[in-house]
Coordinates of C-alpha atoms in Angstrom, one line a residue:
M959 CA 1.3 10.7 2.8
T960 CA 1.1 7.7 0.5
E961 CA -0.1 8.2 -3.0
R962 CA -3.4 6.6 -2.2
P963 CA -6.6 8.0 -3.8
S964 CA -8.8 10.1 -1.6
S965 CA -10.9 7.5 0.3
P966 CA -11.2 6.8 4.0
R967 CA -8.1 5.5 5.6
K968 CA -8.8 2.7 8.0
G969 CA -5.4 1.6 9.1
M970 CA -1.7 1.8 9.3
F971 CA 0.6 -1.1 8.4
V972 CA 3.0 -2.4 11.1
N973 CA 5.4 -5.2 10.6
H974 CA 5.7 -8.5 12.5
L975 CA 8.4 -7.3 14.8
P976 CA 7.7 -5.7 18.2
R977 CA 5.8 -2.5 17.5
A978 CA 7.2 1.0 17.7
S979 CA 4.8 3.9 17.6
S980 CA 6.6 5.3 14.6
V981 CA 6.5 2.1 12.6
V982 CA 3.7 2.9 10.2
A983 CA 2.6 2.3 6.7
A984 CA -0.5 3.0 4.8
L985 CA -3.7 1.0 4.7
A986 CA -6.3 2.5 2.3
V987 CA -9.9 1.6 1.8
V988 CA -9.9 1.1 -1.9
A989 CA -13.5 0.0 -2.6
L990 CA -14.8 1.6 -5.7
A991 CA -18.3 2.7 -4.7
A992 CA -19.7 2.8 -8.2
T993 CA -23.0 2.4 -9.9
A994 CA -23.7 -1.0 -11.4
C995 CA -22.6 -0.2 -14.9
N996 CA -20.6 -2.6 -16.9
A997 CA -17.2 -1.0 -16.2
N998 CA -15.3 -4.2 -16.8
N999 CA -16.0 -4.0 -20.5
T1000 CA -14.9 -0.4 -20.9
D1001 CA -12.6 -0.8 -23.9
S1002 CA -10.0 0.9 -21.7
Q1003 CA -6.6 1.1 -23.2
P1004 CA -3.6 -0.3 -21.2
A1005 CA -0.2 1.2 -21.3
T1006 CA 1.4 1.2 -24.7
S1007 CA 4.9 -0.1 -25.1
P1008 CA 7.5 2.3 -23.8
T1009 CA 10.1 1.2 -26.4
G1010 CA 9.4 4.2 -28.6
F1011 CA 7.9 6.7 -26.1
H1012 CA 7.9 10.4 -26.8
Q1013 CA 10.1 12.6 -24.6
G1014 CA 8.7 16.1 -23.9
G1015 CA 5.7 18.1 -22.9
T1016 CA 4.2 19.0 -19.5
L1017 CA 2.3 16.3 -17.6
T1018 CA -0.3 17.4 -15.1
I1019 CA -1.4 15.3 -12.1
Y1020 CA -4.7 16.3 -10.5
S1021 CA -4.5 15.8 -6.7
S1022 CA -7.0 16.5 -3.9
S1023 CA -4.2 17.1 -1.5
T1024 CA -3.5 20.7 -0.6
E1025 CA 0.3 20.2 -0.3
Q1026 CA 2.9 17.9 -1.8
S1027 CA 6.0 17.4 0.2
F1028 CA 9.0 15.6 -1.2
D1029 CA 10.7 14.8 2.1
P1030 CA 11.5 11.1 1.9
A1031 CA 11.6 10.8 5.7
T1032 CA 7.9 11.6 6.1
S1033 CA 6.5 10.0 3.0
Q1034 CA 4.3 6.9 2.6
S1035 CA 4.5 7.2 -1.1
L1036 CA 4.6 3.9 -3.0
A1037 CA 7.8 3.3 -5.0
I1038 CA 6.0 3.9 -8.3
T1039 CA 4.3 7.2 -7.4
S1040 CA 5.4 10.8 -6.8
Q1041 CA 8.5 10.4 -4.6
G1042 CA 10.0 8.1 -7.2
L1043 CA 10.1 11.0 -9.7
V1044 CA 12.4 13.0 -7.4
H1045 CA 14.2 10.4 -5.3
R1046 CA 15.9 7.1 -6.1
R1047 CA 16.4 4.5 -3.4
L1048 CA 18.7 1.5 -3.0
T1049 CA 16.2 -0.7 -4.8
T1050 CA 12.9 -0.1 -6.6
W1051 CA 10.0 -1.9 -8.2
D1052 CA 9.8 -3.1 -11.8
I1053 CA 6.1 -2.9 -12.6
E1054 CA 5.0 -3.8 -16.1
P1055 CA 1.7 -4.8 -17.6
G1056 CA 1.1 -8.6 -17.5
K1057 CA 4.2 -9.3 -15.4
S1058 CA 4.7 -10.1 -11.8
P1059 CA 6.2 -7.3 -9.7
K1060 CA 9.9 -7.5 -9.1
V1061 CA 12.3 -5.8 -6.8
V1062 CA 15.3 -4.5 -8.8
P1063 CA 18.4 -2.5 -8.2
D1064 CA 18.1 1.3 -8.3
L1065 CA 21.0 3.2 -6.8
A1066 CA 22.6 -0.2 -5.8
T1067 CA 24.3 -2.7 -8.1
N1068 CA 22.0 -5.5 -6.9
T1069 CA 19.0 -6.0 -4.6
G1070 CA 21.3 -6.8 -1.6
V1071 CA 23.7 -9.4 -0.4
P1072 CA 22.5 -11.2 2.7
S1073 CA 24.8 -12.8 5.3
H1074 CA 24.5 -14.1 8.9
G1075 CA 21.4 -15.9 7.9
G1076 CA 19.6 -12.8 6.6
R1077 CA 20.4 -10.5 9.6
V1078 CA 23.0 -8.5 7.7
W1079 CA 22.5 -7.0 4.2
T1080 CA 25.2 -5.3 2.2
Y1081 CA 24.8 -2.9 -0.8
T1082 CA 27.2 -1.4 -3.2
L1083 CA 26.3 1.8 -5.1
K1084 CA 26.6 2.1 -8.8
K1085 CA 29.4 4.2 -10.2
G1086 CA 28.9 7.7 -11.4
L1087 CA 25.7 8.5 -9.6
K1088 CA 25.1 12.2 -8.9
L1089 CA 22.7 14.4 -6.9
S1090 CA 20.9 17.3 -8.6
D1091 CA 23.6 19.7 -7.1
G1092 CA 26.3 17.8 -9.0
R1093 CA 27.8 16.1 -6.1
P1094 CA 28.3 12.3 -6.2
I1095 CA 25.9 10.2 -4.3
T1096 CA 27.6 8.4 -1.4
S1097 CA 26.7 5.7 1.1
S1098 CA 26.8 8.4 3.8
D1099 CA 24.0 10.3 2.1
I1100 CA 21.8 7.2 2.3
K1101 CA 22.8 6.5 5.9
Y1102 CA 22.0 10.1 6.9
G1103 CA 18.7 10.0 5.0
L1104 CA 17.6 6.9 7.0
E1105 CA 18.8 8.3 10.3
R1106 CA 16.8 11.5 9.9
S1107 CA 13.6 9.4 9.4
F1108 CA 14.0 8.4 13.1
A1109 CA 13.7 12.0 14.3
P1110 CA 10.4 12.7 16.1
E1111 CA 10.0 15.9 14.2
L1112 CA 10.0 13.9 10.9
S1113 CA 7.5 11.2 11.8
G1114 CA 4.8 9.7 9.6
G1115 CA 6.7 8.0 6.9
L1116 CA 6.9 4.3 6.2
G1117 CA 8.9 2.9 9.1
Y1118 CA 9.6 -0.8 8.6
H1119 CA 13.3 -0.3 9.1
K1120 CA 12.8 1.4 12.4
T1121 CA 12.3 -1.8 14.4
L1122 CA 14.3 -4.0 12.0
L1123 CA 17.6 -2.2 12.5
V1124 CA 19.5 -3.0 15.6
G1125 CA 19.1 -0.1 18.1
G1126 CA 16.4 1.5 16.0
D1127 CA 13.8 1.2 18.9
K1128 CA 15.8 3.7 20.9
Y1129 CA 17.4 5.9 18.3
T1130 CA 15.9 9.4 17.8
G1131 CA 17.7 10.7 14.8
P1132 CA 20.9 12.6 13.9
Y1133 CA 20.0 16.1 15.1
Q1134 CA 21.7 15.7 18.4
G1135 CA 24.9 14.5 16.7
K1136 CA 24.2 10.8 17.2
Q1137 CA 24.5 8.1 14.5
L1138 CA 22.8 4.7 14.3
S1139 CA 25.7 2.2 14.5
S1140 CA 23.7 -0.6 12.8
I1141 CA 24.1 1.2 9.5
E1142 CA 27.8 1.1 8.5
T1143 CA 29.4 2.9 5.6
P1144 CA 33.0 1.4 5.3
D1145 CA 33.5 3.4 2.1
D1146 CA 31.7 5.9 -0.2
R1147 CA 30.0 3.1 -2.2
T1148 CA 29.2 0.5 0.4
I1149 CA 26.5 0.4 3.0
V1150 CA 25.8 -2.4 5.5
F1151 CA 22.6 -3.0 7.6
H1152 CA 22.5 -5.0 10.8
L1153 CA 19.0 -6.3 11.6
N1154 CA 17.5 -7.6 14.8
T1155 CA 16.3 -10.7 13.1
A1156 CA 16.5 -12.4 9.7
Y1157 CA 14.3 -10.6 7.2
G1158 CA 14.0 -12.0 3.7
D1159 CA 12.0 -9.1 2.4
W1160 CA 14.7 -6.5 3.2
P1161 CA 15.2 -5.8 -0.5
W1162 CA 11.6 -4.6 -0.7
I1163 CA 12.2 -2.5 2.5
A1164 CA 15.2 -0.9 0.8
S1165 CA 12.9 0.5 -1.9
M1166 CA 10.9 2.7 0.5
P1167 CA 11.2 6.5 0.6
A1168 CA 13.5 6.8 3.5
F1169 CA 16.2 5.0 1.6
A1170 CA 16.7 8.0 -0.7
P1171 CA 20.0 9.9 -0.3
V1172 CA 19.9 13.1 1.7
P1173 CA 23.2 15.0 2.0
Q1174 CA 23.6 16.3 5.6
S1175 CA 24.9 19.6 4.4
A1176 CA 21.6 20.3 2.6
D1177 CA 19.4 19.5 5.6
K1178 CA 19.6 23.0 7.2
N1179 CA 15.9 23.2 8.1
P1180 CA 14.3 19.7 8.4
A1181 CA 10.8 21.1 8.5
T1182 CA 11.0 22.6 5.0
Y1183 CA 13.5 20.2 3.4
G1184 CA 10.7 18.5 1.4
N1185 CA 9.8 21.8 -0.4
H1186 CA 13.1 21.9 -2.3
P1187 CA 15.0 18.6 -1.6
V1188 CA 18.2 17.6 -3.3
A1189 CA 17.1 15.2 -6.1
S1190 CA 18.5 11.9 -7.3
G1191 CA 15.7 11.0 -9.7
P1192 CA 14.8 12.4 -13.2
Y1193 CA 13.1 15.5 -11.7
E1194 CA 13.7 18.2 -9.1
V1195 CA 11.4 20.7 -7.6
E1196 CA 11.2 24.0 -9.5
S1197 CA 8.5 25.7 -7.5
D1198 CA 6.2 24.9 -4.6
K1199 CA 3.0 26.8 -3.9
P1200 CA 0.9 25.2 -1.2
G1201 CA -2.7 24.9 -2.1
Q1202 CA -2.0 25.6 -5.7
D1203 CA 0.7 23.5 -7.4
V1204 CA 4.1 22.0 -7.3
V1205 CA 6.2 22.0 -10.5
L1206 CA 9.0 19.5 -11.2
K1207 CA 11.6 20.1 -13.9
R1208 CA 14.2 17.8 -15.3
N1209 CA 17.2 17.0 -13.2
P1210 CA 20.2 17.4 -15.5
D1211 CA 22.4 15.1 -13.3
W1212 CA 20.0 12.1 -13.7
D1213 CA 21.6 9.4 -15.8
K1214 CA 19.0 7.2 -17.5
S1215 CA 21.6 4.6 -18.3
T1216 CA 21.8 3.8 -14.5
D1217 CA 18.1 3.8 -14.0
P1218 CA 16.2 0.6 -14.9
V1219 CA 12.6 1.7 -14.4
R1220 CA 12.1 5.5 -14.9
L1221 CA 11.3 6.7 -18.4
G1222 CA 11.7 10.4 -17.7
G1223 CA 9.3 11.2 -20.5
P1224 CA 7.8 14.6 -19.8
D1225 CA 10.0 17.7 -19.7
S1226 CA 8.1 18.9 -16.6
I1227 CA 5.4 17.6 -14.2
V1228 CA 2.8 19.8 -12.5
F1229 CA 0.9 18.6 -9.4
K1230 CA -2.3 20.6 -9.4
L1231 CA -3.4 20.7 -5.8
G1232 CA -6.7 21.0 -4.0
M1233 CA -8.7 19.6 -6.8
D1234 CA -11.4 17.2 -5.6
D1235 CA -11.8 14.0 -7.5
T1236 CA -15.2 14.9 -9.0
T1237 CA -13.8 18.1 -10.5
A1238 CA -10.8 16.3 -11.8
A1239 CA -12.9 13.6 -13.4
Q1240 CA -15.1 16.2 -15.1
Q1241 CA -12.1 18.0 -16.6
L1242 CA -10.6 14.7 -17.7
I1243 CA -13.9 13.7 -19.3
S1244 CA -13.9 16.9 -21.3
D1245 CA -10.3 16.2 -22.4
T1246 CA -9.6 19.9 -23.2
G1247 CA -6.8 22.3 -22.2
D1248 CA -4.3 20.8 -19.8
A1249 CA -6.6 17.9 -19.1
R1250 CA -5.4 16.3 -22.3
D1251 CA -2.0 16.0 -20.8
A1252 CA -3.2 15.0 -17.3
F1253 CA -4.5 12.2 -15.1
G1254 CA -6.2 12.0 -11.8
S1255 CA -4.4 10.6 -8.8
G1256 CA -7.7 9.8 -7.1
F1257 CA -10.3 7.1 -7.9
V1258 CA -13.0 8.1 -10.4
P1259 CA -16.1 8.9 -8.3
P1260 CA -19.3 6.8 -8.9
A1261 CA -21.3 9.4 -10.7
Q1262 CA -18.5 10.1 -13.2
L1263 CA -17.8 6.4 -13.7
K1264 CA -21.3 5.9 -15.0
Q1265 CA -20.9 9.0 -17.2
I1266 CA -17.5 7.7 -18.5
T1267 CA -18.8 4.3 -19.4
S1268 CA -21.6 5.8 -21.5
S1269 CA -19.1 7.7 -23.7
A1270 CA -16.9 5.8 -26.1
D1271 CA -14.1 8.4 -26.0
A1272 CA -14.0 8.7 -22.2
R1273 CA -14.3 4.9 -21.8
S1274 CA -11.2 4.4 -24.0
R1275 CA -9.3 6.5 -21.5
L1276 CA -10.5 4.7 -18.3
A1277 CA -8.1 2.4 -16.6
L1278 CA -9.7 -0.3 -14.4
S1279 CA -7.4 -2.3 -12.3
N1280 CA -7.3 -6.0 -11.7
P1281 CA -8.6 -7.1 -8.3
G1282 CA -6.4 -5.8 -5.6
A1283 CA -6.8 -4.8 -2.0
L1284 CA -8.6 -7.1 0.4
Q1285 CA -11.9 -6.0 2.0
Y1286 CA -12.8 -8.3 4.9
L1287 CA -15.0 -8.7 7.9
A1288 CA -12.9 -9.0 11.1
M1289 CA -14.4 -11.1 14.0
N1290 CA -13.0 -10.2 17.4
T1291 CA -12.0 -13.6 18.5
T1292 CA -11.7 -12.6 22.2
R1293 CA -15.4 -11.7 22.5
P1294 CA -18.2 -14.0 23.9
G1295 CA -19.5 -16.3 21.2
L1296 CA -16.8 -15.3 18.7
S1297 CA -14.2 -17.2 20.7
D1298 CA -15.8 -20.4 19.4
V1299 CA -14.4 -21.3 16.0
R1300 CA -17.7 -23.0 15.1
V1301 CA -19.5 -19.6 15.4
R1302 CA -16.8 -17.9 13.3
K1303 CA -17.2 -20.6 10.7
A1304 CA -21.0 -20.1 10.8
I1305 CA -20.4 -16.5 10.0
E1306 CA -18.1 -17.5 7.0
Y1307 CA -21.1 -19.3 5.5
A1308 CA -23.8 -16.7 6.6
V1309 CA -22.3 -13.6 5.0
D1310 CA -23.9 -12.5 1.8
K1311 CA -20.9 -11.6 -0.3
R1312 CA -23.0 -10.8 -3.3
A1313 CA -24.9 -8.2 -1.4
F1314 CA -21.7 -6.8 -0.1
Q1315 CA -20.3 -6.7 -3.6
L1316 CA -23.4 -4.7 -4.8
A1317 CA -22.9 -2.3 -1.9
A1318 CA -19.3 -1.8 -3.1
G1319 CA -20.4 -1.0 -6.6
G1320 CA -21.1 -4.4 -8.3
T1321 CA -18.6 -6.5 -10.2
Q1322 CA -16.6 -3.5 -11.2
G1323 CA -16.1 -2.7 -7.5
G1324 CA -14.2 -6.0 -7.0
D1325 CA -14.2 -9.8 -7.2
L1326 CA -15.4 -12.1 -4.4
A1327 CA -12.6 -13.1 -2.1
S1328 CA -11.8 -16.3 -0.3
T1329 CA -8.1 -16.0 0.6
L1330 CA -6.0 -13.5 2.6
I1331 CA -3.1 -13.0 0.2
T1332 CA -4.2 -10.6 -2.6
P1333 CA -4.0 -11.1 -6.3
G1334 CA -0.8 -9.9 -7.9
I1335 CA 1.3 -11.0 -4.9
P1336 CA 4.0 -13.6 -6.0
G1337 CA 3.3 -17.1 -4.6
R1338 CA -0.4 -16.5 -3.9
Q1339 CA -2.5 -19.7 -4.0
G1340 CA -6.2 -19.7 -4.6
Y1341 CA -8.5 -21.8 -2.5
D1342 CA -11.9 -21.6 -0.6
L1343 CA -12.2 -23.4 2.7
Y1344 CA -15.9 -22.3 3.1
S1345 CA -17.2 -22.9 -0.4
A1346 CA -20.7 -21.6 -0.7
P1347 CA -22.9 -19.7 -3.2
A1348 CA -22.1 -16.0 -3.5
S1349 CA -25.1 -15.2 -1.3
G1350 CA -24.0 -17.6 1.4
D1351 CA -25.1 -20.9 2.8
V1352 CA -27.6 -20.1 5.5
A1353 CA -28.5 -23.7 6.3
Q1354 CA -24.8 -24.6 7.0
A1355 CA -24.5 -21.5 9.1
K1356 CA -27.5 -22.4 11.2
K1357 CA -26.2 -25.9 11.6
L1358 CA -22.8 -24.7 13.0
L1359 CA -24.5 -22.2 15.3
S1360 CA -26.7 -24.9 16.7
Q1361 CA -23.7 -27.1 17.3
A1362 CA -22.1 -24.3 19.2
G1363 CA -25.2 -23.7 21.3
Q1364 CA -25.6 -20.1 19.8
T1365 CA -29.1 -19.8 18.5
H1366 CA -29.7 -16.2 19.6
L1367 CA -26.3 -14.6 19.0
Q1368 CA -26.2 -10.8 19.3
L1369 CA -23.2 -8.9 17.9
T1370 CA -22.1 -5.3 17.5
L1371 CA -20.5 -4.2 14.2
V1372 CA -18.6 -1.0 14.6
S1373 CA -18.3 1.1 11.4
A1374 CA -16.9 4.3 10.1
N1375 CA -19.7 6.9 9.9
D1376 CA -19.8 7.5 6.1
S1377 CA -22.3 6.4 3.6
T1378 CA -20.1 3.8 1.8
S1379 CA -19.1 2.1 5.1
L1380 CA -22.6 2.1 6.4
N1381 CA -24.0 0.6 3.2
Q1382 CA -21.4 -2.2 3.4
A1383 CA -22.1 -2.7 7.1
Q1384 CA -25.8 -3.1 6.4
A1385 CA -25.0 -5.7 3.7
V1386 CA -23.2 -7.7 6.3
Q1387 CA -26.0 -7.2 8.8
Q1388 CA -28.7 -8.5 6.5
G1389 CA -26.7 -11.5 5.6
L1390 CA -26.0 -12.6 9.2
E1391 CA -29.6 -12.0 10.3
R1392 CA -30.8 -14.6 7.9
A1393 CA -29.0 -17.1 10.0
G1394 CA -30.5 -15.8 13.2
I1395 CA -27.6 -13.5 14.3
T1396 CA -28.7 -10.1 15.4
V1397 CA -26.3 -7.4 14.4
K1398 CA -26.3 -3.9 15.8
I1399 CA -24.4 -1.3 13.7
D1400 CA -22.4 1.3 15.7
P1401 CA -21.3 4.1 13.4
Q1402 CA -18.4 6.2 14.7
D1403 CA -16.5 9.2 13.5
E1404 CA -13.2 8.4 11.9
N1405 CA -10.9 9.1 14.9
A1406 CA -13.1 7.3 17.4
Y1407 CA -13.5 4.4 15.0
L1408 CA -9.8 4.0 14.6
D1409 CA -9.3 4.2 18.4
T1410 CA -11.9 1.5 18.9
I1411 CA -10.6 -1.0 16.4
T1412 CA -6.8 -0.5 17.1
G1413 CA -6.9 0.3 20.8
D1414 CA -6.2 -2.0 23.7
K1415 CA -9.8 -2.4 24.9
G1416 CA -11.2 -4.1 21.8
D1417 CA -14.8 -3.2 22.6
Y1418 CA -16.5 -4.4 19.5
D1419 CA -17.5 -7.7 17.9
L1420 CA -17.2 -7.1 14.2
T1421 CA -15.8 -4.5 11.8
V1422 CA -15.3 -4.2 8.0
S1423 CA -11.9 -3.1 6.9
S1424 CA -9.6 -3.1 3.9
W1425 CA -5.9 -3.8 3.4
Q1426 CA -3.4 -2.9 0.7
P1427 CA 0.2 -4.0 1.3
D1428 CA 2.9 -1.5 0.9
F1429 CA 5.1 -3.8 -1.1
P1430 CA 4.3 -6.9 -3.2
S1431 CA 5.0 -9.7 -0.7
A1432 CA 2.6 -11.8 1.2
N1433 CA 4.4 -10.6 4.3
G1434 CA 2.4 -7.4 3.8
N1435 CA -0.9 -9.3 3.8
I1436 CA -0.3 -11.7 6.7
S1437 CA 2.0 -10.2 9.4
P1438 CA 0.1 -7.0 10.3
L1439 CA -3.3 -8.6 10.4
F1440 CA -2.7 -11.9 12.1
D1441 CA 0.6 -11.7 14.2
S1442 CA -0.3 -11.6 17.9
S1443 CA 2.2 -8.8 18.5
Q1444 CA -0.1 -6.5 16.5
I1445 CA -3.1 -6.7 18.8
G1446 CA -4.1 -3.4 20.2
G1447 CA -1.7 -0.5 20.8
G1448 CA -2.4 0.9 17.3
G1449 CA -1.9 -2.5 15.6
Y1450 CA -4.2 -3.8 12.9
N1451 CA -4.8 -7.4 14.1
L1452 CA -8.5 -6.4 14.2
S1453 CA -9.7 -9.9 14.8
R1454 CA -7.5 -10.0 18.0
Y1455 CA -6.3 -13.3 16.6
S1456 CA -3.6 -15.1 18.6
N1457 CA -2.2 -18.5 17.7
P1458 CA 1.4 -19.4 18.7
A1459 CA 1.7 -21.9 15.9
V1460 CA 0.8 -19.1 13.4
D1461 CA 3.2 -16.7 15.0
Q1462 CA 5.9 -19.3 14.4
M1463 CA 4.9 -19.7 10.8
I1464 CA 5.0 -15.9 10.3
A1465 CA 8.4 -15.7 12.0
R1466 CA 9.8 -18.5 9.7
A1467 CA 8.4 -17.0 6.5
T1468 CA 9.6 -13.5 7.5
G1469 CA 13.2 -14.8 8.1
E1470 CA 13.4 -16.9 4.9
V1471 CA 15.8 -15.4 2.5
D1472 CA 14.9 -17.8 -0.4
Q1473 CA 11.9 -16.1 -1.8
Q1474 CA 10.5 -19.3 -3.4
K1475 CA 10.5 -21.0 0.0
A1476 CA 9.1 -17.8 1.7
Q1477 CA 6.2 -17.7 -0.8
Q1478 CA 5.4 -21.3 0.1
D1479 CA 5.5 -20.5 3.8
W1480 CA 3.2 -17.6 3.4
A1481 CA 0.7 -19.6 1.3
A1482 CA 0.7 -22.2 4.1
A1483 CA 0.1 -19.5 6.7
D1484 CA -2.8 -18.1 4.7
K1485 CA -4.6 -21.5 4.8
R1486 CA -3.7 -22.2 8.4
I1487 CA -5.2 -18.9 9.5
M1488 CA -8.4 -19.4 7.5
R1489 CA -8.9 -22.7 9.3
D1490 CA -9.4 -20.7 12.4
A1491 CA -11.7 -18.3 10.6
P1492 CA -10.8 -15.0 12.3
V1493 CA -11.9 -13.0 9.2
V1494 CA -14.3 -13.4 6.3
P1495 CA -12.6 -12.4 3.0
L1496 CA -15.2 -10.3 1.2
L1497 CA -13.8 -8.6 -1.9
F1498 CA -10.6 -8.0 -3.8
T1499 CA -11.4 -4.4 -4.8
R1500 CA -10.8 -2.7 -8.2
N1501 CA -9.6 0.9 -8.7
A1502 CA -10.6 3.1 -11.7
F1503 CA -8.5 6.0 -12.9
L1504 CA -9.0 8.4 -15.9
R1505 CA -6.3 10.0 -18.1
G1506 CA -6.3 12.6 -20.8
G1507 CA -6.1 11.8 -24.5
A1508 CA -2.4 12.7 -24.8
V1509 CA -1.3 10.6 -21.9
E1510 CA 0.4 7.3 -22.8
N1511 CA 2.1 4.4 -20.9
F1512 CA -0.6 4.7 -18.3
D1513 CA -1.4 1.3 -16.7
V1514 CA -2.9 0.1 -13.4
S1515 CA -3.2 -3.6 -14.3
G1516 CA -0.8 -5.1 -11.8
F1517 CA 0.2 -4.7 -8.2
P1518 CA -0.3 -2.2 -6.5
N1519 CA -3.4 -1.2 -8.7
Y1520 CA -2.3 2.4 -9.0
P1521 CA -0.8 4.3 -11.9
N1522 CA 2.9 3.9 -12.4
Y1523 CA 4.0 7.5 -12.4
L1524 CA 7.5 6.6 -13.4
R1525 CA 6.5 5.3 -16.8
V1526 CA 3.8 7.8 -17.9
S1527 CA 4.7 9.9 -20.9
L1528 CA 2.9 12.1 -23.4
T1529 CA 2.2 11.7 -27.1
D1530 CA 3.9 13.9 -29.7
G1531 CA 1.5 16.5 -30.7

C-alpha cells in the first residue's frame, strides 16, 4: 500500500496506455476535514537544514496499518516514504523545501539515456553498490525485481511499467522460468528498457518501488519476501511483528557517498502498527516518551487539529502542507443533459466552492481550484475559464441552462457513504439547486461506490472525487482522468470524457522527451479540457501532520505534500 494517510481511497491511477488490470497506482482522498480554526497561521516549523543533522537515535513512525511489508513488487509507496528507507531504485526524487521536485539518479549514474525517439531507455549502475548481504548490485537484480512484479501472486503495486514495456501485457512473471525480453542486461552494470511507445516520463517511472534490486537467489518464498527483504537502502528489516511493529536497523553496506537524497540519520526506525490517527495525535500532542522521537504517518484528525492550534507548543510541531491534491466534481458527459457543454458550463458557475471548502474544513482544508494540474507540478499554469465569486455565479448558470433548454434538470450525485463525503456532496447539492438543478444524493458503501464510478455502465450523473499523482508530472494529473482509454473497466475517467483531439494532445505530451516542451503540452491540454468543462475543480487540499519535539528535518511543504521520510532525523539529546 502507498504511504497515504488513512482516509477513504477513491481511485487507482492508470496510465494513458491501453489498460491492464494490474496497472494500478494510488489515488487518495486527502481532504482535511478539520474545524474552522486558523491552521494556516500555526507557527509550524519547516524542516531545518540537513547540513549539520544529528546521526543517531531511534525514530518511531505511528501507523494505523496492521502490517508493513517491504516487498517492492506489491508496494504503492511514494519514493520518499517507507520503501525508500530499505530499497533504492534506478532513480529517485529530490524533494527539498522551497524547490521544485526533481528526478535524480539513485542506483544509476543518470536519470536515463533515451534513444529511438524515447522508446528505448538505457541505464548504467554506479560502481561499488552493494546489497545488505554484501553482494554487488547488478543489472540482473533490477531486471528480476521488475519481472517478479508481473506475477499474479504479487499484484497490487504501482504498475506503470507493465503496459509500457514491450510484451508486458502478456508476461506473468519469472516463476515459470520465463524472462521479459524487453528488459535487457548486456552486462552487470547496464540495463536497457524497450517500450511500446515513446514515454518522456520514464525517468519518473524508474523511481517506483518495483525498480528496486531483488536477487533471484533470495526470493525463495515470494509471499513472505517483504518481511525480510535484501536491502539496498540505508536500513534493513531487523524484526517484523504483524499488528505490533516493524523495526529497521542500519544497513552496513549502504554507502552514503553514492546516495544523493537519503540522510540516514536515525540509528533505527520503528513502525508502530495498528495505532489509529486519533491515538497517535494525542500521544504526539503530549510529546512524552517515544512520542518525542516520533511522527504520525496519518493526517491529524479534525478534533486534534483544533486542540493543537490552541497550544503554542503543539502548534510549533504541526506541519501544514501547501495546496496539493485536486478535489473535483466529475460530470458524466454521456448522460442526458450533461452531454451538452452549455449545461456543464452552467454547473461550473453554479457550484458554491466556498460552501464546499467549509465542508472540507475551511481554508486550512485547501485552496479554491480552477485548473486540473495541481500546485507543485513543474510547468503548471494558473488560469480560470469560469471566473466567478467563490460562492458561484447563479445568474450566469441560469442563463446557460436557459440557452440549453434545461430549466428543470434533475441529476443524481453518487457518493461514498461516510460523513465527510456526504457533507461535501450536500455542499454541491445546495449550490446547484440555487440555479434550479435538482440533485439527488445516492450514498453507497465503498466497494459499490467504486464499482459504480469506475465500471462500464456509468450509471450516475455526478460524483465528487480527489486525485493525487504518483509522481510530479502533469501526466499524472491529466492522463488517468481524461484519456478516453480510461473510461470504465476500472479506469478513473469519471466524467466519461472522450475527445479525440485531447487524446492526441495527451499522446504527444506523453511521448515528448524534452521536459520543457512536455510541460507546455500538458498545460495546453489542461486548458483545452476545461473548455469542454467535464469536471469542476473544487479544492487543492492541504494535509496536516504532527511530529514530536525531538524530530527535525520534517517537512511537507512541496509535492507530494507528505513527510519526506528519507530526510527525517532526530536532535542530539
